[in-house]
């Protein structure tokens, strides 16, 4: 498959986002004829998700064309790995650790408490796109179980009755 | 950073920087004037603001013009995460626990300036109630032996010279200068090193296989996917001592004659990734990575590859497919990666902790290493202790130590003096070890003999508060989510197992279900394609073997003895005992407890989510669980 000119592709996001991704791909210096070029795919998708927040179909196609890989292969990879998401996340991504150490310390109760207060299920985002909830497996801070991470911040030894306060903290942070 | 171009230059640098660690190693024999404050910068302690502690310490050092007499820096995990953040002062050898950023002021003012140890930050011995000053007198450390973790909590991981000061890169120098590939392999074989990623395969043999395979290209891979949830040994090693992994990979490259290494690391470990990146750049700048390393003519480079949240990618063939940019589905072995791995070339995949043992073996000799451990399991093993144990954290012990010693002597026993129930090792592939087997020595073969496994090092301690059926269900949920779906026994069979476990925990199980669990588990084990499906029924089989009674109670009496399974329990307030203190109603996260002050409270059963907060908090034991 030939490398299409990325400039001619359908764009649904602001241009500067594509420029960032293009810059990243350019730096990888991929030889279109290299049979091993696919080894860069996961890295490019990670970057894409970092820039765009998620990987909708349009973006997957964009990446496929940009790397000269079949779209079916790109979507096969996106659907295989838990890290990749095809739906947008909230401004605050709440990740409740459901690793073993956290689970035996009651992480399931923390998760359902977040779900109840925000009125969404794990894997969903609130209507105003402020919060989304996910569960993940072990961030490696098991001595602080149960652990919740919100964006980059780690909350340790969380109790069900702390959840409301944590959500309020996010809202205060947003106003500040 | 000045390039080190020969072995000679390396030994000169080593001699020059060796004294860097004097205050930390010599302790009371240290003659110099300089003091050092080391703060744990591992992910766990960072979550408790340890970075702020260092920042504050440095501000105070500057403000008090103390730069010439004291410095403060980050180091890797001390292991005692339960009491983190940990701060150590050298050469005084004072071990402070649960330090906050505000305590930095006291440390500088009282300890550094006025030479007074801060009593309230010392560890309190749980039995004698005495405050303990040096690390070595804390029971947690007494039975440990640090080989893989030798630099964690000792050096600044971002400073390559501190790594060199503790014999870093000396093993690489020795290998490149004095040894042939086969010599290196012989040494590793003689040491008896076995893979720490779970399988326990002899590392030297694996390398030998890859060396014998002629090829224009070969690859070295470090498996840093650390999929077992509740385990963080590999992360701590890479965060606290990244160069030890890079150096060992380079040695492995020389041993099998490969020039390219990959580290496959989980996306969930951002600070670890940053550390490794920095270490690789330093290695390249100084000349330990790249072309013609130390003038030997040997070239080696290392690149990071990222996982994307799939447990199965820890399996080596799946991992290789993932690096190739494909779906991480495993393939049958043979061919083994050492015959046909990445891009079809001979490839050696080893675990992080396996690599962390390589340099000490080269430096101190195979005999020294083989002197630690048991007949068939040499050396040490790092475990991540978690669950209902007093001292959660990272421990490194000689193989052959008993579980009793780990749980009670090192781990300090079970939280709140509850009864020990079991330890789960080997994560979703493993099994449990019960009270009856507490005296079993920890080594590959003894653990396998009692239906558990060494695993990669996760050790989850369970107490009477944990429901064993619920634990089995937890692992099966994990498995069902993580099965790659390629083969039917694993994809469908595990799902059936989970459905049955759900039935049982909801009080809808039958005695027949228990039999089905057993037969189905055996079928899945026998017919699945890869190591995931072949082992994931283990938690079910092992809990059934030791705790069948508890399954039966769920089925026959519709009761959960541990009081965990939500469908099988209710919380009620005994009106006669309730003092109306309102403690429960204030804490109830759903606000379903009502009642006026000093009057008996009631729980609205419709709304109650059975979180147990009220039960734990009532001081008058007025709340009962049925
Ligand atoms: C389902 C599954 C998951 C695995 N996960 C890991 C892992 O997270 N880390 C690891 O080092 N090895 C893991 N392994 C083992 C690897 O396949 C491989 O044996 C190991 O990386 C070899 O290194 P070692 O000999 O140094 O242990 C896993 C195996 C299976 C079957
Ligand atoms: S056993 Fe499970 S994980 Fe392994 S190949 Fe089969 S479906 Fe995939
Ligand atoms: S168990 Fe939890 S939800 Fe139920 S009454 Fe007690 S505190 Fe409230
Ligand atoms: S299990 Fe939650 S941080 Fe490890």
Short mmCIF file of N, CA and C in Angstrom, two decimals, chain B residues 467-542:
data_model
loop_
_atom_site.label_atom_id
_atom_site.label_comp_id
_atom_site.label_asym_id
_atom_site.label_seq_id
_atom_site.Cartn_x
_atom_site.Cartn_y
_atom_site.Cartn_z
N UNK B 467 -13.10 -14.04 52.17
CA UNK B 467 -13.89 -15.19 51.74
C UNK B 467 -13.15 -15.88 50.60
N UNK B 468 -12.91 -17.16 50.77
CA UNK B 468 -12.08 -17.87 49.81
C UNK B 468 -12.77 -18.05 48.46
N UNK B 469 -14.09 -18.20 48.48
CA UNK B 469 -14.82 -18.34 47.21
C UNK B 469 -14.74 -17.03 46.44
N UNK B 470 -14.86 -15.95 47.18
CA UNK B 470 -14.79 -14.64 46.57
C UNK B 470 -13.41 -14.38 45.95
N UNK B 471 -12.35 -14.87 46.60
CA UNK B 471 -11.00 -14.71 46.06
C UNK B 471 -10.87 -15.50 44.75
N UNK B 472 -11.37 -16.74 44.75
CA UNK B 472 -11.33 -17.53 43.53
C UNK B 472 -12.10 -16.82 42.43
N UNK B 473 -13.23 -16.25 42.79
CA UNK B 473 -14.04 -15.52 41.81
C UNK B 473 -13.28 -14.31 41.27
N UNK B 474 -12.59 -13.62 42.16
CA UNK B 474 -11.80 -12.46 41.73
C UNK B 474 -10.79 -12.87 40.64
N UNK B 475 -10.06 -13.96 40.89
CA UNK B 475 -9.06 -14.37 39.91
C UNK B 475 -9.70 -14.79 38.59
N UNK B 476 -10.85 -15.45 38.69
CA UNK B 476 -11.52 -15.86 37.45
C UNK B 476 -12.03 -14.66 36.66
N UNK B 477 -12.51 -13.64 37.36
CA UNK B 477 -12.94 -12.42 36.66
C UNK B 477 -11.76 -11.86 35.88
N UNK B 478 -10.63 -11.86 36.55
CA UNK B 478 -9.41 -11.37 35.92
C UNK B 478 -9.10 -12.20 34.66
N UNK B 479 -9.12 -13.53 34.82
CA UNK B 479 -8.80 -14.41 33.72
C UNK B 479 -9.73 -14.22 32.53
N UNK B 480 -11.03 -14.14 32.83
CA UNK B 480 -12.00 -14.02 31.75
C UNK B 480 -11.75 -12.72 30.99
N UNK B 481 -11.43 -11.68 31.72
CA UNK B 481 -11.14 -10.41 31.06
C UNK B 481 -9.86 -10.49 30.24
N UNK B 482 -8.89 -11.24 30.72
CA UNK B 482 -7.56 -11.23 30.09
C UNK B 482 -7.32 -12.36 29.10
N UNK B 483 -8.19 -13.35 29.04
CA UNK B 483 -8.00 -14.42 28.07
C UNK B 483 -7.99 -13.79 26.68
N UNK B 484 -7.03 -14.20 25.86
CA UNK B 484 -6.93 -13.53 24.56
C UNK B 484 -8.00 -14.02 23.61
N UNK B 485 -8.64 -15.15 23.94
CA UNK B 485 -9.75 -15.62 23.15
C UNK B 485 -9.38 -16.51 21.98
N UNK B 486 -8.11 -16.81 21.87
CA UNK B 486 -7.68 -17.58 20.71
C UNK B 486 -8.16 -19.03 20.77
N UNK B 487 -8.15 -19.62 21.97
CA UNK B 487 -8.59 -21.02 22.04
C UNK B 487 -9.83 -21.17 22.91
N UNK B 488 -10.67 -22.13 22.56
CA UNK B 488 -11.98 -22.27 23.19
C UNK B 488 -11.96 -22.67 24.68
N UNK B 489 -11.15 -23.64 25.08
CA UNK B 489 -11.22 -24.06 26.49
C UNK B 489 -11.02 -22.87 27.43
N UNK B 490 -10.06 -22.03 27.09
CA UNK B 490 -9.77 -20.89 27.96
C UNK B 490 -10.84 -19.82 27.84
N UNK B 491 -11.25 -19.52 26.61
CA UNK B 491 -12.22 -18.44 26.41
C UNK B 491 -13.58 -18.78 27.00
N UNK B 492 -14.07 -19.98 26.69
CA UNK B 492 -15.41 -20.36 27.14
C UNK B 492 -15.38 -21.04 28.52
N UNK B 493 -14.41 -21.92 28.69
CA UNK B 493 -14.35 -22.70 29.93
C UNK B 493 -14.21 -21.82 31.16
N UNK B 494 -13.30 -20.85 31.11
CA UNK B 494 -13.12 -19.99 32.27
C UNK B 494 -14.37 -19.17 32.56
N UNK B 495 -15.08 -18.82 31.51
CA UNK B 495 -16.32 -18.07 31.67
C UNK B 495 -17.34 -18.91 32.44
N UNK B 496 -17.42 -20.20 32.07
CA UNK B 496 -18.34 -21.11 32.80
C UNK B 496 -17.93 -21.18 34.27
N UNK B 497 -16.63 -21.32 34.51
CA UNK B 497 -16.15 -21.39 35.90
C UNK B 497 -16.61 -20.16 36.67
N UNK B 498 -16.44 -19.00 36.04
CA UNK B 498 -16.80 -17.75 36.70
C UNK B 498 -18.30 -17.71 36.99
N UNK B 499 -19.09 -18.15 36.02
CA UNK B 499 -20.55 -18.13 36.24
C UNK B 499 -20.94 -18.99 37.44
N UNK B 500 -20.29 -20.15 37.55
CA UNK B 500 -20.60 -21.02 38.68
C UNK B 500 -20.19 -20.36 40.00
N UNK B 501 -19.02 -19.74 39.99
CA UNK B 501 -18.56 -19.08 41.22
C UNK B 501 -19.50 -17.93 41.60
N UNK B 502 -19.99 -17.24 40.59
CA UNK B 502 -20.95 -16.15 40.87
C UNK B 502 -22.21 -16.71 41.50
N UNK B 503 -22.69 -17.81 40.94
CA UNK B 503 -23.88 -18.47 41.50
C UNK B 503 -23.66 -18.79 42.98
N UNK B 504 -22.49 -19.37 43.26
CA UNK B 504 -22.23 -19.80 44.64
C UNK B 504 -22.16 -18.60 45.58
N UNK B 505 -21.50 -17.53 45.15
CA UNK B 505 -21.38 -16.38 46.04
C UNK B 505 -22.70 -15.65 46.20
N UNK B 506 -23.62 -15.90 45.28
CA UNK B 506 -24.94 -15.27 45.44
C UNK B 506 -25.92 -16.19 46.15
N UNK B 507 -25.44 -17.35 46.60
CA UNK B 507 -26.31 -18.23 47.35
C UNK B 507 -27.23 -19.07 46.47
N UNK B 508 -26.87 -19.23 45.18
CA UNK B 508 -27.71 -20.02 44.30
C UNK B 508 -27.01 -21.31 43.85
N UNK B 509 -25.89 -21.62 44.49
CA UNK B 509 -25.10 -22.78 44.04
C UNK B 509 -25.69 -24.10 44.50
N UNK B 510 -25.29 -25.16 43.81
CA UNK B 510 -25.70 -26.51 44.20
C UNK B 510 -24.45 -27.34 44.44
N UNK B 511 -24.65 -28.50 45.10
CA UNK B 511 -23.50 -29.37 45.34
C UNK B 511 -22.92 -29.87 44.01
N UNK B 512 -23.78 -30.00 43.04
CA UNK B 512 -23.32 -30.43 41.72
C UNK B 512 -22.34 -29.42 41.14
N UNK B 513 -22.62 -28.13 41.37
CA UNK B 513 -21.75 -27.08 40.85
C UNK B 513 -20.32 -27.28 41.33
N UNK B 514 -20.18 -27.70 42.58
CA UNK B 514 -18.83 -27.86 43.12
C UNK B 514 -18.09 -28.96 42.35
N UNK B 515 -18.80 -30.03 42.03
CA UNK B 515 -18.18 -31.09 41.23
C UNK B 515 -17.82 -30.60 39.83
N UNK B 516 -18.75 -29.82 39.24
CA UNK B 516 -18.48 -29.29 37.90
C UNK B 516 -17.23 -28.42 37.90
N UNK B 517 -17.06 -27.61 38.95
CA UNK B 517 -15.87 -26.76 39.04
C UNK B 517 -14.62 -27.61 38.90
N UNK B 518 -14.62 -28.75 39.60
CA UNK B 518 -13.42 -29.59 39.58
C UNK B 518 -13.16 -30.18 38.20
N UNK B 519 -14.20 -30.79 37.61
CA UNK B 519 -13.96 -31.46 36.32
C UNK B 519 -13.64 -30.45 35.23
N UNK B 520 -14.39 -29.36 35.22
CA UNK B 520 -14.17 -28.36 34.18
C UNK B 520 -12.75 -27.78 34.29
N UNK B 521 -12.31 -27.52 35.51
CA UNK B 521 -10.96 -26.96 35.72
C UNK B 521 -9.91 -27.87 35.10
N UNK B 522 -10.06 -29.17 35.34
CA UNK B 522 -9.07 -30.11 34.81
C UNK B 522 -9.07 -30.08 33.28
N UNK B 523 -10.26 -30.00 32.70
CA UNK B 523 -10.34 -29.98 31.23
C UNK B 523 -9.64 -28.74 30.68
N UNK B 524 -9.92 -27.58 31.30
CA UNK B 524 -9.31 -26.34 30.80
C UNK B 524 -7.79 -26.44 30.87
N UNK B 525 -7.32 -26.97 32.00
CA UNK B 525 -5.87 -27.08 32.17
C UNK B 525 -5.24 -27.97 31.10
N UNK B 526 -5.92 -29.06 30.79
CA UNK B 526 -5.34 -30.02 29.85
C UNK B 526 -5.40 -29.57 28.41
N UNK B 527 -6.39 -28.73 28.06
CA UNK B 527 -6.59 -28.50 26.63
C UNK B 527 -6.28 -27.09 26.16
N UNK B 528 -5.93 -26.17 27.06
CA UNK B 528 -5.66 -24.80 26.60
C UNK B 528 -4.32 -24.72 25.88
N UNK B 529 -4.24 -23.70 25.05
CA UNK B 529 -3.07 -23.54 24.20
C UNK B 529 -1.84 -23.02 24.95
N UNK B 530 -2.03 -22.00 25.78
CA UNK B 530 -0.85 -21.37 26.36
C UNK B 530 -0.85 -21.43 27.87
N UNK B 531 0.21 -20.92 28.45
CA UNK B 531 0.39 -20.96 29.90
C UNK B 531 -0.70 -20.26 30.68
N UNK B 532 -1.46 -19.39 30.03
CA UNK B 532 -2.52 -18.72 30.77
C UNK B 532 -3.65 -19.72 31.05
N UNK B 533 -4.23 -20.25 30.00
CA UNK B 533 -5.32 -21.19 30.17
C UNK B 533 -4.90 -22.45 30.92
N UNK B 534 -3.63 -22.83 30.77
CA UNK B 534 -3.17 -24.05 31.42
C UNK B 534 -3.05 -23.89 32.94
N UNK B 535 -3.06 -22.66 33.41
CA UNK B 535 -2.86 -22.46 34.84
C UNK B 535 -4.00 -21.72 35.54
N UNK B 536 -4.84 -21.01 34.79
CA UNK B 536 -5.82 -20.16 35.46
C UNK B 536 -6.86 -20.91 36.30
N UNK B 537 -7.14 -22.20 36.05
CA UNK B 537 -8.05 -22.86 37.00
C UNK B 537 -7.38 -23.15 38.35
N UNK B 538 -6.07 -22.94 38.45
CA UNK B 538 -5.38 -23.27 39.71
C UNK B 538 -5.99 -22.63 40.95
N UNK B 539 -6.32 -21.33 40.93
CA UNK B 539 -6.91 -20.76 42.13
C UNK B 539 -8.19 -21.49 42.56
N UNK B 540 -8.96 -21.95 41.60
CA UNK B 540 -10.19 -22.67 41.94
C UNK B 540 -9.84 -24.02 42.56
N UNK B 541 -8.97 -24.75 41.89
CA UNK B 541 -8.62 -26.09 42.38
C UNK B 541 -7.96 -26.02 43.74
N UNK B 542 -7.08 -25.05 43.90
CA UNK B 542 -6.35 -24.99 45.15
C UNK B 542 -7.24 -24.55 46.31
#
